[in-house]
Amino acid sequence: MDFPTRFEAHLQTGFGFLRGSSVLVAYSGGADSTALLDLLAKQKYDIIAAHLNHGQRPEGALEEEQCARFCEQLGVPFVSGKADVPAIAEERGIGLEEAGRLARYEFFDRAASQVGTSWTATAHTADDCAETILLNLIRGAGLTGLTGIPEQRGALIRPLLPFTREETRSYCELHGLWFHDDPANFDLSFSRARIRHRVIPELQIVQPKLLQTIGRSAVMLGEEDRYLDSLAVAALERSEVEDNGRYTFLTQDEEIFIDRVALAAFPAVLVRRAIRLVAKTLGANPELALVDRVVDSVRLGACDTVNFGGGPVSLHLLESRIHATRTDAVDRERVVLPRGSWTSDPDGRWHVGVHPGPVVDPRTEPGSWTAHLDADRLVGGLFTRSGPEEAKMQPFGMAGHRKLSDILHDLKISLRARQRLPVVYDMVGPVWVPGGPIDERVKVLPETATMLTLEFGQPRAYHHS
């Protein structure tokens, strides 16, 4: 079968879900993306082309015009954007190749959101997959890095992966399609270009079917990688603990606690994967050397603190626990609490209900998430602030004042959870710490006319009629 026929069969087998869906096609103007765009257009898929000018070459504007003209001839809608890749590289302290990759995917995400497409298709081929695997290999990647480029990751799809760059280029030439070659693809100062033009041709002398053999290896390694990940997840499930108790939901996607002894009992390969999964879950992409450092510390029983790169995440190896947490600043936005309703925080982590009513027995158990206040002794409206403030309050039943930070510390929860916990204030100061005390000045008295009942919890824990 010829290339278009095999491509159509591949779409029907592996990407049948695209029919009836809209697809954003990443269109650079190169032979690969030109072939992908033309093939999808001829097969009547609902597509929109997205082109990013990287701001690296003066001819970029002309190429954008040519891409727009080609899409017009195909009858395909065209959207474009511009990025300053050199500036991104300098700002983030990364290379031009990585900066370009980040700029492209950020642009594709924005474009897909703006035009409302369901999928984003890039034109990566078997050549790109082989280059990526070889680059990862020489950089010291683990098994995951040797699985190459996945055909699908979330809404991102790569329908050309089983096909070669030679096939896409021949298709464009055969059908007289305009395309251009990015000079960066031939610049040997870039690692990928050196792999493409110097290394792979030499390897193909030894193994003419290099791309196919690397592709088959990537598929097998991918299966093994996913299997080992499932074992690592099971190890984490058996090792994870909830040091924040009932407050765990406040930081459930921001910190993880692990029983160190339980995790250390698993083989090093699973410990390594477990640490990487924890880091990834919290938003970091740690270097292999840092992961190995953590694995060694876990198995040797050493205490350590490691700051992972690729995201604001720290991992603390304590005597009996491993505490992984995000370290970025917590938004301490003030949230107004109207009377007679439930109010959630902007992230939907918690809500607080404020219910006025007649005075009933105001006694509550210590540590309760329900509080009763004298409505007439409050000054102004109620609102929340998060975090261990330096403000003071006089806990109900005590003669003196205590710092709010000390009261929060008594809850025996993590710093991150204390920062997320909403403390209720009026215009004078704090009046209630959920799970902690109310302030003496707003306690319910025999002469109280109206009582406010405050309730704290998870939004999904309540059902409204």
GROMACS .gro file of C-alpha atoms in nm:
model
  465
    1MET     CA    1   0.000   0.000   0.000
    2ASP     CA    2   0.112   0.355  -0.066
    3PHE     CA    3   0.172   0.609   0.210
    4PRO     CA    4  -0.172   0.784   0.199
    5THR     CA    5  -0.356   0.451   0.209
    6ARG     CA    6  -0.150   0.323   0.501
    7PHE     CA    7  -0.196   0.654   0.681
    8GLU     CA    8  -0.575   0.640   0.638
    9ALA     CA    9  -0.582   0.282   0.766
   10HIS     CA   10  -0.370   0.387   1.064
   11LEU     CA   11  -0.616   0.664   1.148
   12GLN     CA   12  -0.912   0.429   1.129
   13THR     CA   13  -0.740   0.173   1.352
   14GLY     CA   14  -0.576   0.395   1.612
   15PHE     CA   15  -0.754   0.731   1.588
   16GLY     CA   16  -1.114   0.649   1.505
   17PHE     CA   17  -1.223   0.894   1.773
   18LEU     CA   18  -1.117   1.187   1.552
   19ARG     CA   19  -1.421   1.151   1.328
   20GLY     CA   20  -1.676   1.401   1.449
   21SER     CA   21  -1.413   1.590   1.653
   22SER     CA   22  -1.221   1.908   1.576
   23VAL     CA   23  -0.841   1.890   1.550
   24LEU     CA   24  -0.580   2.163   1.583
   25VAL     CA   25  -0.288   2.072   1.353
   26ALA     CA   26   0.053   2.206   1.453
   27TYR     CA   27   0.170   2.347   1.119
   28SER     CA   28   0.528   2.471   1.086
   29GLY     CA   29   0.541   2.470   0.707
   30GLY     CA   30   0.792   2.184   0.700
   31ALA     CA   31   0.737   1.870   0.497
   32ASP     CA   32   0.606   1.663   0.789
   33SER     CA   33   0.336   1.905   0.903
   34THR     CA   34   0.249   1.996   0.543
   35ALA     CA   35   0.188   1.631   0.461
   36LEU     CA   36  -0.018   1.580   0.778
   37LEU     CA   37  -0.230   1.887   0.705
   38ASP     CA   38  -0.291   1.789   0.344
   39LEU     CA   39  -0.375   1.426   0.428
   40LEU     CA   40  -0.625   1.526   0.698
   41ALA     CA   41  -0.782   1.789   0.473
   42LYS     CA   42  -0.825   1.542   0.186
   43GLN     CA   43  -0.985   1.293   0.421
   44LYS     CA   44  -1.235   1.562   0.529
   45TYR     CA   45  -1.137   1.588   0.894
   46ASP     CA   46  -1.250   1.899   1.083
   47ILE     CA   47  -0.911   2.070   1.121
   48ILE     CA   48  -0.760   2.410   1.201
   49ALA     CA   49  -0.393   2.487   1.130
   50ALA     CA   50  -0.186   2.659   1.401
   51HIS     CA   51   0.147   2.821   1.315
   52LEU     CA   52   0.397   2.978   1.557
   53ASN     CA   53   0.660   3.229   1.447
   54HIS     CA   54   0.954   3.160   1.681
   55GLY     CA   55   1.101   3.508   1.640
   56GLN     CA   56   1.444   3.368   1.557
   57ARG     CA   57   1.478   3.447   1.185
   58PRO     CA   58   1.380   3.754   0.979
   59GLU     CA   59   1.218   3.534   0.715
   60GLY     CA   60   0.975   3.401   0.976
   61ALA     CA   61   0.710   3.658   0.881
   62LEU     CA   62   0.729   3.560   0.512
   63GLU     CA   63   0.702   3.190   0.600
   64GLU     CA   64   0.394   3.267   0.810
   65GLU     CA   65   0.235   3.437   0.508
   66GLN     CA   66   0.315   3.137   0.288
   67CYS     CA   67   0.168   2.898   0.547
   68ALA     CA   68  -0.149   3.108   0.561
   69ARG     CA   69  -0.171   3.108   0.180
   70PHE     CA   70  -0.131   2.730   0.164
   71CYS     CA   71  -0.409   2.683   0.421
   72GLU     CA   72  -0.631   2.915   0.221
   73GLN     CA   73  -0.577   2.698  -0.088
   74LEU     CA   74  -0.670   2.389   0.117
   75GLY     CA   75  -0.973   2.560   0.265
   76VAL     CA   76  -0.838   2.510   0.616
   77PRO     CA   77  -0.878   2.780   0.885
   78PHE     CA   78  -0.544   2.925   0.998
   79VAL     CA   79  -0.437   3.076   1.331
   80SER     CA   80  -0.092   3.210   1.412
   81GLY     CA   81   0.112   3.345   1.698
   82LYS     CA   82   0.458   3.479   1.769
   83ALA     CA   83   0.710   3.403   2.042
   84ASP     CA   84   1.052   3.538   2.131
   85VAL     CA   85   1.230   3.206   2.177
   86PRO     CA   86   1.576   3.356   2.249
   87ALA     CA   87   1.422   3.571   2.524
   88ILE     CA   88   1.242   3.268   2.670
   89ALA     CA   89   1.568   3.071   2.671
   90GLU     CA   90   1.751   3.351   2.853
   91GLU     CA   91   1.469   3.413   3.101
   92ARG     CA   92   1.431   3.047   3.196
   93GLY     CA   93   1.798   2.952   3.172
   94ILE     CA   94   1.742   2.682   2.911
   95GLY     CA   95   1.867   2.608   2.559
   96LEU     CA   96   1.705   2.736   2.241
   97GLU     CA   97   1.574   2.389   2.149
   98GLU     CA   98   1.396   2.347   2.480
   99ALA     CA   99   1.271   2.707   2.476
  100GLY     CA  100   1.126   2.654   2.129
  101ARG     CA  101   0.953   2.335   2.238
  102LEU     CA  102   0.798   2.504   2.542
  103ALA     CA  103   0.686   2.803   2.333
  104ARG     CA  104   0.520   2.579   2.076
  105TYR     CA  105   0.322   2.371   2.323
  106GLU     CA  106   0.214   2.675   2.523
  107PHE     CA  107   0.094   2.834   2.199
  108PHE     CA  108  -0.089   2.517   2.090
  109ASP     CA  109  -0.265   2.496   2.428
  110ARG     CA  110  -0.379   2.859   2.402
  111ALA     CA  111  -0.487   2.820   2.041
  112ALA     CA  112  -0.682   2.499   2.108
  113SER     CA  113  -0.861   2.669   2.396
  114GLN     CA  114  -0.942   2.978   2.189
  115VAL     CA  115  -1.077   2.796   1.883
  116GLY     CA  116  -1.239   2.515   2.082
  117THR     CA  117  -1.071   2.211   1.927
  118SER     CA  118  -1.084   1.874   2.102
  119TRP     CA  119  -0.743   1.742   1.989
  120THR     CA  120  -0.403   1.878   1.894
  121ALA     CA  121  -0.205   1.685   1.633
  122THR     CA  122   0.168   1.726   1.581
  123ALA     CA  123   0.364   1.586   1.286
  124HIS     CA  124   0.629   1.386   1.471
  125THR     CA  125   0.758   1.091   1.267
  126ALA     CA  126   0.955   0.773   1.333
  127ASP     CA  127   1.271   0.979   1.268
  128ASP     CA  128   1.181   1.220   1.548
  129CYS     CA  129   1.115   0.928   1.783
  130ALA     CA  130   1.453   0.769   1.706
  131GLU     CA  131   1.635   1.102   1.752
  132THR     CA  132   1.462   1.158   2.085
  133ILE     CA  133   1.553   0.812   2.213
  134LEU     CA  134   1.918   0.853   2.113
  135LEU     CA  135   1.935   1.199   2.273
  136ASN     CA  136   1.782   1.066   2.594
  137LEU     CA  137   2.019   0.770   2.592
  138ILE     CA  138   2.335   0.980   2.572
  139ARG     CA  139   2.198   1.218   2.838
  140GLY     CA  140   2.158   0.928   3.080
  141ALA     CA  141   1.783   0.875   3.075
  142GLY     CA  142   1.612   0.588   3.250
  143LEU     CA  143   1.368   0.345   3.093
  144THR     CA  144   1.097   0.610   3.051
  145GLY     CA  145   1.326   0.824   2.838
  146LEU     CA  146   1.391   0.528   2.608
  147THR     CA  147   1.023   0.483   2.525
  148GLY     CA  148   1.043   0.771   2.282
  149ILE     CA  149   0.750   0.990   2.183
  150PRO     CA  150   0.402   0.863   2.278
  151GLU     CA  151   0.130   0.852   2.013
  152GLN     CA  152  -0.112   1.013   2.255
  153ARG     CA  153  -0.078   1.209   2.575
  154GLY     CA  154  -0.403   1.358   2.692
  155ALA     CA  155  -0.548   1.565   2.407
  156LEU     CA  156  -0.215   1.564   2.218
  157ILE     CA  157  -0.189   1.310   1.935
  158ARG     CA  158   0.087   1.220   1.687
  159PRO     CA  159  -0.067   1.031   1.393
  160LEU     CA  160   0.254   1.022   1.183
  161LEU     CA  161   0.471   0.835   1.432
  162PRO     CA  162   0.475   0.503   1.241
  163PHE     CA  163   0.588   0.682   0.923
  164THR     CA  164   0.922   0.826   0.816
  165ARG     CA  165   1.042   1.171   0.719
  166GLU     CA  166   1.132   1.032   0.379
  167GLU     CA  167   0.770   0.934   0.324
  168THR     CA  168   0.628   1.274   0.417
  169ARG     CA  169   0.882   1.457   0.203
  170SER     CA  170   0.820   1.231  -0.096
  171TYR     CA  171   0.445   1.285  -0.054
  172CYS     CA  172   0.486   1.664  -0.066
  173GLU     CA  173   0.712   1.649  -0.371
  174LEU     CA  174   0.485   1.404  -0.553
  175HIS     CA  175   0.180   1.626  -0.505
  176GLY     CA  176   0.362   1.955  -0.564
  177LEU     CA  177   0.292   2.087  -0.213
  178TRP     CA  178   0.478   2.394  -0.092
  179PHE     CA  179   0.696   2.342   0.214
  180HIS     CA  180   1.014   2.492   0.354
  181ASP     CA  181   1.315   2.359   0.544
  182ASP     CA  182   1.398   2.527   0.873
  183PRO     CA  183   1.773   2.612   0.868
  184ALA     CA  184   1.791   2.508   1.236
  185ASN     CA  185   1.735   2.149   1.122
  186PHE     CA  186   2.076   2.162   0.954
  187ASP     CA  187   2.261   2.360   1.223
  188LEU     CA  188   2.502   2.112   1.380
  189SER     CA  189   2.539   2.331   1.687
  190PHE     CA  190   2.202   2.185   1.791
  191SER     CA  191   2.221   1.837   1.942
  192ARG     CA  192   1.921   1.705   1.754
  193ALA     CA  193   2.059   1.818   1.417
  194ARG     CA  194   2.392   1.651   1.491
  195ILE     CA  195   2.214   1.327   1.582
  196ARG     CA  196   2.002   1.355   1.265
  197HIS     CA  197   2.281   1.421   1.015
  198ARG     CA  198   2.586   1.259   1.171
  199VAL     CA  199   2.483   0.976   1.404
  200ILE     CA  200   2.174   0.818   1.250
  201PRO     CA  201   2.323   0.785   0.897
  202GLU     CA  202   2.621   0.600   1.044
  203LEU     CA  203   2.394   0.368   1.244
  204GLN     CA  204   2.185   0.301   0.935
  205ILE     CA  205   2.495   0.162   0.765
  206VAL     CA  206   2.505  -0.101   1.038
  207GLN     CA  207   2.126  -0.144   1.051
  208PRO     CA  208   1.940  -0.021   0.740
  209LYS     CA  209   1.605  -0.062   0.917
  210LEU     CA  210   1.721   0.144   1.214
  211LEU     CA  211   1.403   0.352   1.249
  212GLN     CA  212   1.181   0.045   1.249
  213THR     CA  213   1.395  -0.146   1.502
  214ILE     CA  214   1.416   0.154   1.735
  215GLY     CA  215   1.041   0.199   1.701
  216ARG     CA  216   0.973  -0.165   1.793
  217SER     CA  217   1.208  -0.137   2.090
  218ALA     CA  218   1.030   0.179   2.204
  219VAL     CA  219   0.694  -0.002   2.198
  220MET     CA  220   0.826  -0.292   2.406
  221LEU     CA  221   1.005  -0.063   2.650
  222GLY     CA  222   0.686   0.141   2.680
  223GLU     CA  223   0.492  -0.166   2.788
  224GLU     CA  224   0.757  -0.253   3.046
  225ASP     CA  225   0.772   0.107   3.164
  226ARG     CA  226   0.398   0.120   3.224
  227TYR     CA  227   0.411  -0.212   3.409
  228LEU     CA  228   0.688  -0.090   3.640
  229ASP     CA  229   0.495   0.232   3.696
  230SER     CA  230   0.193   0.028   3.809
  231LEU     CA  231   0.415  -0.156   4.060
  232ALA     CA  232   0.557   0.176   4.182
  233VAL     CA  233   0.205   0.312   4.229
  234ALA     CA  234   0.118   0.004   4.434
  235ALA     CA  235   0.431   0.058   4.645
  236LEU     CA  236   0.329   0.418   4.707
  237GLU     CA  237  -0.024   0.316   4.801
  238ARG     CA  238   0.117   0.076   5.061
  239SER     CA  239   0.362   0.337   5.191
  240GLU     CA  240   0.162   0.660   5.187
  241VAL     CA  241   0.036   0.799   5.518
  242GLU     CA  242  -0.187   1.092   5.606
  243ASP     CA  243   0.002   1.305   5.855
  244ASN     CA  244  -0.254   1.587   5.825
  245GLY     CA  245  -0.538   1.362   5.938
  246ARG     CA  246  -0.880   1.504   5.858
  247TYR     CA  247  -0.718   1.819   5.714
  248THR     CA  248  -0.557   1.617   5.434
  249PHE     CA  249  -0.793   1.756   5.169
  250LEU     CA  250  -0.647   2.106   5.212
  251THR     CA  251  -0.321   2.004   5.042
  252GLN     CA  252  -0.408   1.676   4.869
  253ASP     CA  253  -0.242   1.783   4.543
  254GLU     CA  254   0.039   1.982   4.707
  255GLU     CA  255   0.212   1.746   4.948
  256ILE     CA  256   0.258   1.375   5.005
  257PHE     CA  257   0.368   1.186   5.317
  258ILE     CA  258   0.533   0.845   5.292
  259ASP     CA  259   0.631   0.590   5.554
  260ARG     CA  260   1.004   0.575   5.496
  261VAL     CA  261   1.058   0.225   5.634
  262ALA     CA  262   0.772   0.083   5.428
  263LEU     CA  263   0.903   0.237   5.105
  264ALA     CA  264   1.263   0.130   5.171
  265ALA     CA  265   1.148  -0.234   5.184
  266PHE     CA  266   1.077  -0.229   4.810
  267PRO     CA  267   1.345  -0.288   4.545
  268ALA     CA  268   1.552   0.017   4.447
  269VAL     CA  269   1.399   0.022   4.098
  270LEU     CA  270   1.052   0.073   4.247
  271VAL     CA  271   1.172   0.326   4.504
  272ARG     CA  272   1.328   0.527   4.222
  273ARG     CA  273   1.008   0.520   4.021
  274ALA     CA  274   0.799   0.602   4.326
  275ILE     CA  275   1.009   0.913   4.396
  276ARG     CA  276   0.979   1.025   4.035
  277LEU     CA  277   0.602   0.972   4.041
  278VAL     CA  278   0.573   1.176   4.360
  279ALA     CA  279   0.777   1.459   4.208
  280LYS     CA  280   0.574   1.451   3.887
  281THR     CA  281   0.246   1.452   4.079
  282LEU     CA  282   0.351   1.770   4.259
  283GLY     CA  283   0.468   1.938   3.938
  284ALA     CA  284   0.844   1.876   3.929
  285ASN     CA  285   1.063   1.707   3.671
  286PRO     CA  286   1.372   1.598   3.869
  287GLU     CA  287   1.706   1.508   3.717
  288LEU     CA  288   1.807   1.144   3.744
  289ALA     CA  289   2.104   1.230   3.970
  290LEU     CA  290   1.874   1.393   4.225
  291VAL     CA  291   1.638   1.095   4.220
  292ASP     CA  292   1.931   0.859   4.275
  293ARG     CA  293   2.047   1.074   4.566
  294VAL     CA  294   1.704   1.038   4.727
  295VAL     CA  295   1.696   0.662   4.666
  296ASP     CA  296   2.038   0.621   4.831
  297SER     CA  297   1.928   0.829   5.130
  298VAL     CA  298   1.604   0.631   5.167
  299ARG     CA  299   1.783   0.297   5.167
  300LEU     CA  300   2.070   0.413   5.391
  301GLY     CA  301   1.842   0.581   5.644
  302ALA     CA  302   2.005   0.923   5.598
  303CYS     CA  303   1.815   1.246   5.662
  304ASP     CA  304   1.827   1.490   5.373
  305THR     CA  305   1.644   1.769   5.193
  306VAL     CA  306   1.635   1.779   4.813
  307ASN     CA  307   1.496   2.060   4.599
  308PHE     CA  308   1.372   1.921   4.268
  309GLY     CA  309   1.406   2.114   3.945
  310GLY     CA  310   1.132   2.175   3.691
  311GLY     CA  311   0.891   2.289   3.963
  312PRO     CA  312   0.889   2.435   4.318
  313VAL     CA  313   0.902   2.102   4.503
  314SER     CA  314   1.110   1.994   4.802
  315LEU     CA  315   1.150   1.646   4.945
  316HIS     CA  316   1.241   1.608   5.312
  317LEU     CA  317   1.374   1.273   5.431
  318LEU     CA  318   1.302   1.258   5.801
  319GLU     CA  319   1.371   0.979   6.046
  320SER     CA  320   1.046   0.791   5.985
  321ARG     CA  321   0.873   0.993   5.714
  322ILE     CA  322   0.934   1.127   5.367
  323HIS     CA  323   0.757   1.458   5.317
  324ALA     CA  324   0.728   1.590   4.961
  325THR     CA  325   0.572   1.933   4.929
  326ARG     CA  326   0.531   2.223   4.695
  327THR     CA  327   0.723   2.528   4.809
  328ASP     CA  328   0.564   2.804   4.601
  329ALA     CA  329   0.381   3.079   4.788
  330VAL     CA  330   0.022   3.013   4.895
  331ASP     CA  331  -0.228   3.270   4.771
  332ARG     CA  332  -0.375   3.418   5.088
  333GLU     CA  333  -0.668   3.581   4.919
  334ARG     CA  334  -0.930   3.727   5.149
  335VAL     CA  335  -1.269   3.553   5.114
  336VAL     CA  336  -1.584   3.728   5.237
  337LEU     CA  337  -1.832   3.509   5.427
  338PRO     CA  338  -2.191   3.633   5.379
  339ARG     CA  339  -2.443   3.529   5.641
  340GLY     CA  340  -2.696   3.265   5.550
  341SER     CA  341  -2.488   3.083   5.290
  342TRP     CA  342  -2.195   2.856   5.215
  343THR     CA  343  -1.880   3.014   5.069
  344SER     CA  344  -1.600   2.822   4.896
  345ASP     CA  345  -1.243   2.935   4.845
  346PRO     CA  346  -1.136   3.018   4.484
  347ASP     CA  347  -0.964   2.678   4.443
  348GLY     CA  348  -1.261   2.481   4.575
  349ARG     CA  349  -1.055   2.324   4.854
  350TRP     CA  350  -1.291   2.410   5.141
  351HIS     CA  351  -1.606   2.597   5.226
  352VAL     CA  352  -1.745   2.773   5.530
  353GLY     CA  353  -2.113   2.809   5.615
  354VAL     CA  354  -2.245   3.099   5.823
  355HIS     CA  355  -2.595   3.036   5.959
  356PRO     CA  356  -2.776   3.286   6.186
  357GLY     CA  357  -3.042   3.155   6.420
  358PRO     CA  358  -3.185   3.156   6.770
  359VAL     CA  359  -2.965   3.077   7.065
  360VAL     CA  360  -2.938   2.708   7.146
  361ASP     CA  361  -2.691   2.519   7.361
  362PRO     CA  362  -2.360   2.654   7.219
  363ARG     CA  363  -2.134   2.383   7.357
  364THR     CA  364  -1.904   2.218   7.102
  365GLU     CA  365  -1.648   1.944   7.132
  366PRO     CA  366  -1.279   2.043   7.132
  367GLY     CA  367  -1.138   2.034   6.783
  368SER     CA  368  -1.480   2.075   6.624
  369TRP     CA  369  -1.534   2.210   6.275
  370THR     CA  370  -1.845   2.384   6.404
  371ALA     CA  371  -1.841   2.706   6.608
  372HIS     CA  372  -2.109   2.924   6.771
  373LEU     CA  373  -2.061   3.301   6.795
  374ASP     CA  374  -2.258   3.593   6.937
  375ALA     CA  375  -2.367   3.777   6.621
  376ASP     CA  376  -2.410   4.110   6.805
  377ARG     CA  377  -2.053   4.108   6.938
  378LEU     CA  378  -1.896   4.077   6.594
  379VAL     CA  379  -1.758   4.394   6.439
  380GLY     CA  380  -1.834   4.422   6.068
  381GLY     CA  381  -1.862   4.129   5.833
  382LEU     CA  382  -1.680   3.797   5.849
  383PHE     CA  383  -1.402   3.693   5.613
  384THR     CA  384  -1.119   3.441   5.598
  385ARG     CA  385  -0.746   3.466   5.570
  386SER     CA  386  -0.511   3.171   5.530
  387GLY     CA  387  -0.175   3.112   5.689
  388PRO     CA  388  -0.007   3.147   6.031
  389GLU     CA  389  -0.056   3.519   6.092
  390GLU     CA  390   0.120   3.711   6.370
  391ALA     CA  391  -0.219   3.832   6.493
  392LYS     CA  392  -0.330   3.731   6.843
  393MET     CA  393  -0.656   3.605   6.984
  394GLN     CA  394  -0.784   3.517   7.329
  395PRO     CA  395  -0.896   3.154   7.306
  396PHE     CA  396  -1.232   3.088   7.469
  397GLY     CA  397  -1.185   3.002   7.838
  398MET     CA  398  -0.829   3.141   7.860
  399ALA     CA  399  -0.720   3.451   8.049
  400GLY     CA  400  -0.445   3.561   7.812
  401HIS     CA  401  -0.384   3.603   7.440
  402ARG     CA  402  -0.194   3.367   7.211
  403LYS     CA  403  -0.034   3.414   6.874
  404LEU     CA  404  -0.237   3.272   6.590
  405SER     CA  405   0.073   3.093   6.463
  406ASP     CA  406   0.099   2.903   6.793
  407ILE     CA  407  -0.266   2.804   6.786
  408LEU     CA  408  -0.229   2.673   6.432
  409HIS     CA  409   0.084   2.483   6.532
  410ASP     CA  410  -0.117   2.305   6.803
  411LEU     CA  411  -0.331   2.146   6.530
  412LYS     CA  412  -0.026   1.927   6.448
  413ILE     CA  413  -0.060   1.964   6.073
  414SER     CA  414   0.201   2.058   5.814
  415LEU     CA  415   0.308   2.412   5.739
  416ARG     CA  416   0.143   2.390   5.397
  417ALA     CA  417  -0.187   2.280   5.553
  418ARG     CA  418  -0.166   2.560   5.812
  419GLN     CA  419  -0.116   2.806   5.527
  420ARG     CA  420  -0.423   2.668   5.349
  421LEU     CA  421  -0.652   2.657   5.654
  422PRO     CA  422  -0.902   2.948   5.647
  423VAL     CA  423  -0.900   3.142   5.973
  424VAL     CA  424  -1.221   3.342   6.025
  425TYR     CA  425  -1.188   3.713   6.107
  426ASP     CA  426  -1.408   4.010   6.175
  427MET     CA  427  -1.289   4.370   6.151
  428VAL     CA  428  -1.116   4.347   6.492
  429GLY     CA  429  -0.922   4.023   6.443
  430PRO     CA  430  -0.945   3.644   6.430
  431VAL     CA  431  -1.261   3.495   6.579
  432TRP     CA  432  -1.227   3.124   6.494
  433VAL     CA  433  -0.971   2.869   6.387
  434PRO     CA  434  -1.153   2.566   6.235
  435GLY     CA  435  -1.066   2.274   6.459
  436GLY     CA  436  -0.932   2.521   6.716
  437PRO     CA  437  -1.078   2.783   6.951
  438ILE     CA  438  -1.313   3.076   6.904
  439ASP     CA  439  -1.216   3.414   7.046
  440GLU     CA  440  -1.336   3.494   7.398
  441ARG     CA  441  -1.489   3.828   7.294
  442VAL     CA  442  -1.745   3.665   7.058
  443LYS     CA  443  -1.857   3.378   7.282
  444VAL     CA  444  -2.227   3.319   7.329
  445LEU     CA  445  -2.359   3.469   7.656
  446PRO     CA  446  -2.689   3.421   7.840
  447GLU     CA  447  -2.805   3.757   7.702
  448THR     CA  448  -2.709   3.673   7.342
  449ALA     CA  449  -3.002   3.746   7.106
  450THR     CA  450  -2.873   3.601   6.779
  451MET     CA  451  -2.624   3.322   6.740
  452LEU     CA  452  -2.412   3.252   6.432
  453THR     CA  453  -2.323   2.890   6.363
  454LEU     CA  454  -2.009   2.849   6.153
  455GLU     CA  455  -1.927   2.521   5.978
  456PHE     CA  456  -1.610   2.427   5.795
  457GLY     CA  457  -1.544   2.133   5.561
  458GLN     CA  458  -1.498   2.004   5.208
  459PRO     CA  459  -1.747   2.137   4.951
  460ARG     CA  460  -1.832   1.789   4.825
  461ALA     CA  461  -1.912   1.676   5.179
  462TYR     CA  462  -2.233   1.882   5.177
  463HIS     CA  463  -2.542   1.843   4.965
  464HIS     CA  464  -2.785   2.128   4.928
  465SER     CA  465  -3.150   2.084   4.858
   0.00000   0.00000   0.00000
